[in-house]
């Protein structure tokens, strides 16, 4: 890695802008893997299983589990070797996992495919760090813009992934999607090349850090409990509905292209509002932003239950993405109120494990629910959980107002 002389070199943000642009491109390429797995994972799973399709969503669940498992190792690897080396190594690992996934599709090996997708999810934990890496060399004033540039790459990933599916799904016909996972490996290799141009200094070793309060004390806070509950519920419900959607669409006689485009619009709705969600939070508050997101999630299920046309599926997934954006970002902002600077790593790790653990359970359950009870049951589950979160928000706000008044 090229040596970085000092933090004063970042004052004009030229290096930060360069890094942010590179990371935005890498986000568009590496982040496309999530869209590809979401759009095809359950369909591949169903094609590799026998008459019992209840495990069809397991590949998507494996992807989420891989991300959860990779959270702490990703941080440790980059702390030891630096961002650039960690990101590049993950890209190569992702390319290898994609080749294994394609091989599993060719061989009709369901469990090998699940393992390959689990490894792809592990790489996703590194991709999640792109937005933080963009801020490493930025001044305080440029950090929000640097993060926004990377989020713009997330929007592009929502296009690149589904379009890759559409253009490559029949490449090795009649073996559906084998070409898609080879193409995913190609995207990872291009991302590796882009990331090789990063210039981010390694963290300074030997820094002393205050331990902060006991974790139990932090977790016991009313605001932490509500913020974590809303984040978990929002992400899990999004995963529940999103994972089942491609299977439901195919079951209704719609095409793989229709399903891929539905995921594309969903991912765009997830990341697109991020450019103004912060302003929305500043205007109406964190709790109201979360409540608005929960209302949109309920609206998603209402639209999904009203019909089985392409328009219903697409509109529902757009609402699902918007609801996730407002509720999850709002809940994450609430969480930042619960810890001190020296406590952030531990608290964020606990939150991420909880969120992705429940998300994996939701994506796995969606296949069983869809296969056993139908598309309607998946959507009906959204209403009681969103209502519960609204009750928790009211409990939080009223409790904090009483505390201030006393």
Short mmCIF file of C-alpha atoms in Angstrom, two decimals:
data_model
loop_
_atom_site.label_atom_id
_atom_site.label_comp_id
_atom_site.label_asym_id
_atom_site.label_seq_id
_atom_site.Cartn_x
_atom_site.Cartn_y
_atom_site.Cartn_z
CA UNK A 1 0.00 0.00 0.00
CA UNK A 2 1.22 3.49 -0.82
CA UNK A 3 2.33 5.29 2.32
CA UNK A 4 0.09 8.08 3.58
CA UNK A 5 2.12 10.85 5.22
CA UNK A 6 -0.40 12.27 7.68
CA UNK A 7 -4.02 13.22 8.25
CA UNK A 8 -3.27 16.78 7.17
CA UNK A 9 -2.90 15.47 3.63
CA UNK A 10 -6.66 14.86 3.56
CA UNK A 11 -7.62 18.46 4.27
CA UNK A 12 -8.54 19.25 0.64
CA UNK A 13 -10.34 15.89 0.32
CA UNK A 14 -8.78 15.06 -3.04
CA UNK A 15 -7.78 11.62 -1.79
CA UNK A 16 -11.17 11.14 -0.13
CA UNK A 17 -13.00 11.97 -3.35
CA UNK A 18 -10.82 9.56 -5.29
CA UNK A 19 -11.39 6.78 -2.77
CA UNK A 20 -15.13 7.46 -2.59
CA UNK A 21 -15.48 7.21 -6.37
CA UNK A 22 -13.54 3.95 -6.45
CA UNK A 23 -15.62 2.52 -3.62
CA UNK A 24 -18.84 3.61 -5.33
CA UNK A 25 -17.83 1.64 -8.43
CA UNK A 26 -16.81 -1.33 -6.27
CA UNK A 27 -20.17 -1.10 -4.48
CA UNK A 28 -22.00 -1.26 -7.80
CA UNK A 29 -20.00 -4.37 -8.77
CA UNK A 30 -19.57 -6.20 -5.48
CA UNK A 31 -22.95 -5.18 -4.12
CA UNK A 32 -24.63 -6.68 -7.20
CA UNK A 33 -24.04 -10.14 -5.69
CA UNK A 34 -26.78 -9.52 -3.12
CA UNK A 35 -29.30 -8.63 -5.82
CA UNK A 36 -28.30 -11.67 -7.87
CA UNK A 37 -28.69 -14.07 -4.93
CA UNK A 38 -32.00 -12.50 -3.87
CA UNK A 39 -33.39 -12.68 -7.40
CA UNK A 40 -32.22 -16.22 -8.16
CA UNK A 41 -31.32 -18.03 -4.95
CA UNK A 42 -34.79 -19.31 -4.12
CA UNK A 43 -35.48 -20.18 -7.78
CA UNK A 44 -32.25 -22.19 -8.03
CA UNK A 45 -33.04 -23.80 -4.70
CA UNK A 46 -36.48 -24.85 -5.90
CA UNK A 47 -35.06 -26.28 -9.13
CA UNK A 48 -32.50 -28.38 -7.24
CA UNK A 49 -34.99 -29.82 -4.76
CA UNK A 50 -37.53 -32.59 -5.23
CA UNK A 51 -41.25 -32.32 -4.64
CA UNK A 52 -40.79 -30.68 -1.23
CA UNK A 53 -39.85 -27.06 -1.95
CA UNK A 54 -39.94 -25.85 1.66
CA UNK A 55 -36.14 -25.39 1.69
CA UNK A 56 -36.15 -23.35 -1.49
CA UNK A 57 -35.32 -20.10 0.31
CA UNK A 58 -32.43 -21.67 2.26
CA UNK A 59 -29.80 -20.31 -0.20
CA UNK A 60 -30.94 -16.73 0.48
CA UNK A 61 -30.89 -17.49 4.22
CA UNK A 62 -27.34 -18.81 3.82
CA UNK A 63 -26.33 -15.56 2.16
CA UNK A 64 -27.64 -13.57 5.12
CA UNK A 65 -26.00 -15.95 7.60
CA UNK A 66 -22.72 -15.58 5.75
CA UNK A 67 -22.93 -11.81 6.12
CA UNK A 68 -23.62 -12.17 9.84
CA UNK A 69 -20.72 -14.60 10.28
CA UNK A 70 -18.42 -12.30 8.33
CA UNK A 71 -19.07 -9.12 10.32
CA UNK A 72 -16.49 -9.64 13.07
CA UNK A 73 -13.83 -11.40 10.92
CA UNK A 74 -14.05 -8.60 8.36
CA UNK A 75 -13.32 -6.02 11.02
CA UNK A 76 -10.43 -8.06 12.45
CA UNK A 77 -8.89 -8.71 9.02
CA UNK A 78 -9.01 -5.07 8.00
CA UNK A 79 -7.69 -3.96 11.39
CA UNK A 80 -4.70 -6.27 10.90
CA UNK A 81 -4.02 -5.84 7.18
CA UNK A 82 -5.84 -2.63 6.22
CA UNK A 83 -8.95 -1.83 4.20
CA UNK A 84 -7.40 -2.26 0.75
CA UNK A 85 -5.94 -5.71 1.40
CA UNK A 86 -9.11 -6.87 3.13
CA UNK A 87 -11.38 -5.70 0.33
CA UNK A 88 -9.19 -7.15 -2.42
CA UNK A 89 -8.86 -10.50 -0.67
CA UNK A 90 -12.63 -10.65 -0.18
CA UNK A 91 -13.18 -9.95 -3.88
CA UNK A 92 -10.99 -12.90 -4.86
CA UNK A 93 -12.78 -15.10 -2.35
CA UNK A 94 -16.11 -13.93 -3.79
CA UNK A 95 -15.02 -14.80 -7.32
CA UNK A 96 -14.05 -18.30 -6.16
CA UNK A 97 -17.38 -18.74 -4.35
CA UNK A 98 -19.25 -17.70 -7.50
CA UNK A 99 -17.43 -20.33 -9.57
CA UNK A 100 -18.34 -22.97 -6.98
CA UNK A 101 -21.97 -21.80 -7.08
CA UNK A 102 -22.05 -22.17 -10.88
CA UNK A 103 -20.49 -25.63 -10.59
CA UNK A 104 -23.15 -26.60 -8.03
CA UNK A 105 -25.89 -25.50 -10.43
CA UNK A 106 -24.35 -27.58 -13.23
CA UNK A 107 -24.12 -30.61 -10.92
CA UNK A 108 -27.57 -30.00 -9.39
CA UNK A 109 -25.99 -30.08 -5.91
CA UNK A 110 -28.30 -28.14 -3.57
CA UNK A 111 -26.07 -28.25 -0.50
CA UNK A 112 -22.92 -27.24 -2.36
CA UNK A 113 -24.86 -24.32 -3.80
CA UNK A 114 -25.93 -23.29 -0.28
CA UNK A 115 -22.30 -23.44 0.88
CA UNK A 116 -21.15 -21.31 -2.05
CA UNK A 117 -23.85 -18.72 -1.37
CA UNK A 118 -22.90 -18.72 2.34
CA UNK A 119 -19.35 -17.79 1.27
CA UNK A 120 -20.75 -15.09 -1.02
CA UNK A 121 -22.61 -13.67 1.97
CA UNK A 122 -19.36 -13.69 3.96
CA UNK A 123 -17.89 -11.43 1.28
CA UNK A 124 -20.97 -9.24 1.65
CA UNK A 125 -19.79 -8.34 5.16
CA UNK A 126 -16.77 -6.65 3.57
CA UNK A 127 -18.98 -4.84 1.04
CA UNK A 128 -20.99 -3.49 3.98
CA UNK A 129 -17.80 -1.75 5.12
CA UNK A 130 -17.35 0.25 1.90
CA UNK A 131 -19.37 3.21 3.19
CA UNK A 132 -17.27 3.41 6.36
CA UNK A 133 -14.04 3.11 4.40
CA UNK A 134 -15.11 6.07 2.24
CA UNK A 135 -15.03 8.24 5.36
CA UNK A 136 -11.57 7.12 6.50
CA UNK A 137 -9.66 9.73 4.51
CA UNK A 138 -12.38 12.41 4.45
CA UNK A 139 -12.65 15.62 6.43
CA UNK A 140 -15.59 15.98 8.80
CA UNK A 141 -17.40 18.16 6.27
CA UNK A 142 -16.95 15.73 3.38
CA UNK A 143 -17.75 12.48 5.25
CA UNK A 144 -21.53 12.61 4.61
CA UNK A 145 -20.92 13.19 0.89
CA UNK A 146 -18.36 10.39 0.72
CA UNK A 147 -20.85 7.99 2.27
CA UNK A 148 -23.56 9.21 -0.12
CA UNK A 149 -21.33 8.52 -3.12
CA UNK A 150 -20.94 4.92 -1.99
CA UNK A 151 -24.69 4.66 -1.44
CA UNK A 152 -25.08 5.80 -5.04
CA UNK A 153 -23.06 2.74 -5.93
CA UNK A 154 -25.65 0.72 -4.01
CA UNK A 155 -28.34 2.11 -6.27
CA UNK A 156 -26.31 1.03 -9.31
CA UNK A 157 -25.86 -2.41 -7.74
CA UNK A 158 -29.64 -2.69 -7.72
CA UNK A 159 -29.55 -2.31 -11.50
CA UNK A 160 -26.39 -4.28 -12.30
CA UNK A 161 -27.49 -7.37 -10.36
CA UNK A 162 -30.93 -7.94 -11.90
CA UNK A 163 -29.74 -6.97 -15.37
CA UNK A 164 -26.94 -9.53 -15.04
CA UNK A 165 -29.59 -12.13 -14.22
CA UNK A 166 -31.70 -11.16 -17.23
CA UNK A 167 -28.80 -11.25 -19.69
CA UNK A 168 -27.12 -14.44 -18.42
CA UNK A 169 -29.88 -16.68 -17.02
CA UNK A 170 -30.15 -18.71 -20.27
CA UNK A 171 -26.45 -18.66 -21.14
CA UNK A 172 -26.14 -22.42 -20.58
CA UNK A 173 -29.74 -23.35 -21.36
CA UNK A 174 -31.44 -25.56 -20.30
CA UNK A 175 -29.42 -25.19 -17.06
CA UNK A 176 -30.92 -21.98 -15.74
CA UNK A 177 -28.76 -19.39 -13.91
CA UNK A 178 -25.41 -21.23 -14.20
CA UNK A 179 -24.14 -18.42 -16.41
CA UNK A 180 -25.43 -15.86 -13.91
CA UNK A 181 -23.11 -17.08 -11.17
CA UNK A 182 -20.14 -17.20 -13.53
CA UNK A 183 -20.95 -13.59 -14.44
CA UNK A 184 -21.12 -12.77 -10.73
CA UNK A 185 -17.58 -14.07 -10.42
CA UNK A 186 -16.55 -11.82 -13.29
CA UNK A 187 -18.02 -8.80 -11.50
CA UNK A 188 -16.02 -9.72 -8.39
CA UNK A 189 -12.79 -9.78 -10.43
CA UNK A 190 -13.53 -6.37 -11.93
CA UNK A 191 -14.22 -5.10 -8.40
CA UNK A 192 -10.84 -6.51 -7.32
CA UNK A 193 -9.14 -4.44 -10.01
CA UNK A 194 -10.98 -1.27 -8.99
CA UNK A 195 -10.17 -1.77 -5.30
CA UNK A 196 -6.45 -2.17 -6.08
CA UNK A 197 -6.32 1.59 -6.69
CA UNK A 198 -7.51 2.49 -3.18
CA UNK A 199 -5.20 4.47 -0.92
CA UNK A 200 -6.35 4.16 2.69
CA UNK A 201 -3.89 4.11 5.62
CA UNK A 202 -3.82 1.20 8.01
CA UNK A 203 -5.16 1.95 11.50
CA UNK A 204 -2.57 3.07 14.03
CA UNK A 205 -1.62 0.23 16.33
CA UNK A 206 -1.18 0.54 20.05
CA UNK A 207 -4.02 2.98 20.55
CA UNK A 208 -5.54 2.75 24.01
CA UNK A 209 -9.32 2.60 24.17
CA UNK A 210 -11.60 3.10 27.11
CA UNK A 211 -13.78 0.09 27.81
CA UNK A 212 -16.94 2.05 28.53
CA UNK A 213 -19.97 0.76 30.42
CA UNK A 214 -20.86 -2.91 30.80
CA UNK A 215 -22.71 -4.23 27.76
CA UNK A 216 -25.67 -5.31 29.87
CA UNK A 217 -26.18 -1.78 31.10
CA UNK A 218 -26.20 -0.42 27.57
CA UNK A 219 -28.57 -3.07 26.23
CA UNK A 220 -30.99 -2.53 29.13
CA UNK A 221 -31.70 1.06 28.06
CA UNK A 222 -35.26 1.63 26.86
CA UNK A 223 -34.03 3.40 23.72
CA UNK A 224 -31.68 0.55 22.84
CA UNK A 225 -34.40 -2.05 23.27
CA UNK A 226 -36.85 -0.16 21.04
CA UNK A 227 -34.24 0.77 18.42
CA UNK A 228 -32.97 -2.82 18.19
CA UNK A 229 -36.51 -4.23 18.09
CA UNK A 230 -37.53 -1.88 15.27
CA UNK A 231 -34.33 -2.57 13.29
CA UNK A 232 -34.71 -6.34 13.68
CA UNK A 233 -38.41 -6.31 12.82
CA UNK A 234 -37.99 -4.03 9.83
CA UNK A 235 -35.12 -5.99 8.29
CA UNK A 236 -36.67 -9.38 9.09
CA UNK A 237 -40.06 -8.47 7.58
CA UNK A 238 -38.35 -7.06 4.51
CA UNK A 239 -36.41 -10.31 4.13
CA UNK A 240 -39.53 -12.41 4.74
CA UNK A 241 -41.51 -10.80 1.93
CA UNK A 242 -38.62 -10.17 -0.46
CA UNK A 243 -37.29 -13.74 -0.31
CA UNK A 244 -40.70 -15.25 -1.04
CA UNK A 245 -41.56 -12.84 -3.87
CA UNK A 246 -39.64 -14.48 -6.77
CA UNK A 247 -41.11 -17.88 -5.90
CA UNK A 248 -44.61 -16.40 -5.61
CA UNK A 249 -44.28 -14.65 -8.96
CA UNK A 250 -43.14 -17.80 -10.73
CA UNK A 251 -45.94 -19.70 -9.02
CA UNK A 252 -48.43 -17.19 -10.45
CA UNK A 253 -47.18 -17.86 -13.98
CA UNK A 254 -44.95 -14.80 -14.30
CA UNK A 255 -41.47 -14.99 -15.81
CA UNK A 256 -37.98 -14.99 -14.32
CA UNK A 257 -37.44 -11.61 -16.00
CA UNK A 258 -40.50 -10.21 -14.22
CA UNK A 259 -39.11 -11.49 -10.91
CA UNK A 260 -35.64 -10.05 -11.57
CA UNK A 261 -37.08 -6.64 -12.44
CA UNK A 262 -39.20 -6.73 -9.28
CA UNK A 263 -36.02 -7.19 -7.23
CA UNK A 264 -34.35 -4.40 -9.22
CA UNK A 265 -37.09 -1.90 -8.36
CA UNK A 266 -37.05 -3.12 -4.77
CA UNK A 267 -33.31 -2.56 -4.34
CA UNK A 268 -33.56 0.87 -5.96
CA UNK A 269 -36.32 1.76 -3.51
CA UNK A 270 -34.16 0.49 -0.65
CA UNK A 271 -31.13 2.65 -1.40
CA UNK A 272 -32.45 5.53 -3.51
CA UNK A 273 -34.04 7.50 -0.65
CA UNK A 274 -30.82 7.38 1.39
CA UNK A 275 -29.77 10.70 -0.10
CA UNK A 276 -32.60 12.52 1.69
CA UNK A 277 -33.55 10.19 4.57
CA UNK A 278 -31.11 12.07 6.81
CA UNK A 279 -32.91 15.34 6.03
CA UNK A 280 -36.24 13.66 6.73
CA UNK A 281 -34.97 12.50 10.13
CA UNK A 282 -33.78 16.04 10.90
CA UNK A 283 -37.20 17.45 9.95
CA UNK A 284 -39.65 15.03 11.60
CA UNK A 285 -37.46 13.12 14.06
CA UNK A 286 -36.11 9.60 14.31
CA UNK A 287 -39.16 8.00 15.88
CA UNK A 288 -41.60 9.45 13.34
CA UNK A 289 -39.34 8.38 10.48
CA UNK A 290 -39.37 4.82 11.81
CA UNK A 291 -43.17 4.98 12.17
CA UNK A 292 -43.49 6.19 8.57
CA UNK A 293 -41.35 3.27 7.41
CA UNK A 294 -43.51 0.81 9.34
CA UNK A 295 -46.62 2.28 7.72
CA UNK A 296 -45.08 1.76 4.28
CA UNK A 297 -44.22 -1.86 5.17
CA UNK A 298 -47.86 -2.44 6.08
CA UNK A 299 -48.84 -0.75 2.81
CA UNK A 300 -46.60 -3.20 0.95
CA UNK A 301 -48.55 -6.17 2.29
CA UNK A 302 -51.88 -4.47 1.62
CA UNK A 303 -50.93 -4.02 -2.04
CA UNK A 304 -49.59 -7.57 -2.28
CA UNK A 305 -52.84 -8.97 -0.90
CA UNK A 306 -54.96 -6.96 -3.34
CA UNK A 307 -53.93 -8.88 -6.48
CA UNK A 308 -51.46 -11.17 -8.24
CA UNK A 309 -50.61 -9.10 -11.31
CA UNK A 310 -47.08 -7.94 -12.11
CA UNK A 311 -48.05 -4.42 -11.04
CA UNK A 312 -49.06 -5.67 -7.59
CA UNK A 313 -45.77 -7.45 -7.04
CA UNK A 314 -43.70 -4.53 -8.31
CA UNK A 315 -45.60 -1.88 -6.37
CA UNK A 316 -45.47 -3.99 -3.22
CA UNK A 317 -41.70 -4.40 -3.45
CA UNK A 318 -41.19 -0.68 -4.05
CA UNK A 319 -43.18 0.07 -0.89
CA UNK A 320 -41.22 -2.64 0.90
CA UNK A 321 -37.92 -1.00 -0.08
CA UNK A 322 -39.06 2.49 0.91
CA UNK A 323 -40.41 1.24 4.23
CA UNK A 324 -37.17 -0.58 4.97
CA UNK A 325 -35.12 2.52 4.18
CA UNK A 326 -37.03 4.88 6.47
CA UNK A 327 -37.57 2.44 9.33
CA UNK A 328 -34.12 0.83 9.33
CA UNK A 329 -32.11 4.03 8.94
CA UNK A 330 -34.31 5.72 11.54
CA UNK A 331 -33.82 2.82 13.97
CA UNK A 332 -30.07 2.84 13.31
CA UNK A 333 -30.00 6.56 14.10
CA UNK A 334 -31.88 5.86 17.34
CA UNK A 335 -29.29 3.23 18.22
CA UNK A 336 -26.44 5.77 17.94
CA UNK A 337 -28.01 7.65 20.87
CA UNK A 338 -27.44 4.70 23.20
CA UNK A 339 -23.65 4.38 23.26
CA UNK A 340 -20.52 6.44 23.74
CA UNK A 341 -17.69 6.67 21.22
CA UNK A 342 -15.57 4.04 22.95
CA UNK A 343 -18.55 1.67 23.16
CA UNK A 344 -19.62 1.83 19.53
CA UNK A 345 -17.80 -1.29 18.24
CA UNK A 346 -19.29 -3.64 20.82
CA UNK A 347 -22.79 -2.22 20.57
CA UNK A 348 -22.82 -2.19 16.77
CA UNK A 349 -21.58 -5.79 16.72
CA UNK A 350 -24.35 -6.92 19.07
CA UNK A 351 -26.92 -5.09 16.98
CA UNK A 352 -25.63 -6.58 13.70
CA UNK A 353 -25.66 -10.13 15.05
CA UNK A 354 -29.21 -9.71 16.29
CA UNK A 355 -30.43 -8.16 13.05
CA UNK A 356 -28.82 -10.62 10.65
CA UNK A 357 -29.68 -13.60 12.84
CA UNK A 358 -33.37 -12.75 12.72
CA UNK A 359 -33.14 -11.85 9.03
CA UNK A 360 -31.73 -15.29 8.26
CA UNK A 361 -34.53 -16.93 10.25
CA UNK A 362 -37.11 -14.84 8.39
CA UNK A 363 -35.75 -15.65 4.94
CA UNK A 364 -35.65 -19.35 5.80
CA UNK A 365 -39.18 -19.29 7.23
CA UNK A 366 -40.61 -17.50 4.21
CA UNK A 367 -40.09 -20.55 2.00
CA UNK A 368 -41.83 -22.84 4.47
CA UNK A 369 -44.69 -20.36 4.95
CA UNK A 370 -45.12 -19.85 1.21
CA UNK A 371 -45.01 -23.58 0.45
CA UNK A 372 -47.36 -24.55 3.29
CA UNK A 373 -49.78 -21.64 3.69
CA UNK A 374 -49.41 -19.52 0.55
CA UNK A 375 -48.44 -15.99 -0.44
CA UNK A 376 -51.21 -14.42 1.62
CA UNK A 377 -49.89 -15.82 4.90
CA UNK A 378 -46.46 -14.29 4.28
CA UNK A 379 -47.98 -10.84 3.91
CA UNK A 380 -50.47 -11.16 6.76
CA UNK A 381 -47.59 -11.66 9.19
CA UNK A 382 -46.38 -8.13 8.49
CA UNK A 383 -49.32 -6.41 10.19
CA UNK A 384 -49.00 -7.63 13.81
CA UNK A 385 -45.24 -7.06 13.92
CA UNK A 386 -45.42 -3.53 12.51
CA UNK A 387 -48.22 -2.75 14.98
CA UNK A 388 -46.07 -4.05 17.85
CA UNK A 389 -43.20 -1.76 16.82
CA UNK A 390 -45.53 1.24 16.72
CA UNK A 391 -46.63 0.39 20.28
CA UNK A 392 -42.98 0.20 21.35
CA UNK A 393 -42.27 3.60 19.80
CA UNK A 394 -45.18 5.13 21.72
CA UNK A 395 -43.89 3.46 24.90
CA UNK A 396 -40.44 4.96 24.30
CA UNK A 397 -41.62 8.49 23.54
CA UNK A 398 -44.06 8.68 26.44
CA UNK A 399 -41.47 7.24 28.83
CA UNK A 400 -38.81 9.75 27.78
CA UNK A 401 -41.25 12.64 28.06
CA UNK A 402 -42.18 11.61 31.59
CA UNK A 403 -38.49 11.33 32.47
CA UNK A 404 -37.83 14.86 31.21
CA UNK A 405 -40.88 16.26 33.01
CA UNK A 406 -39.98 14.66 36.37
#
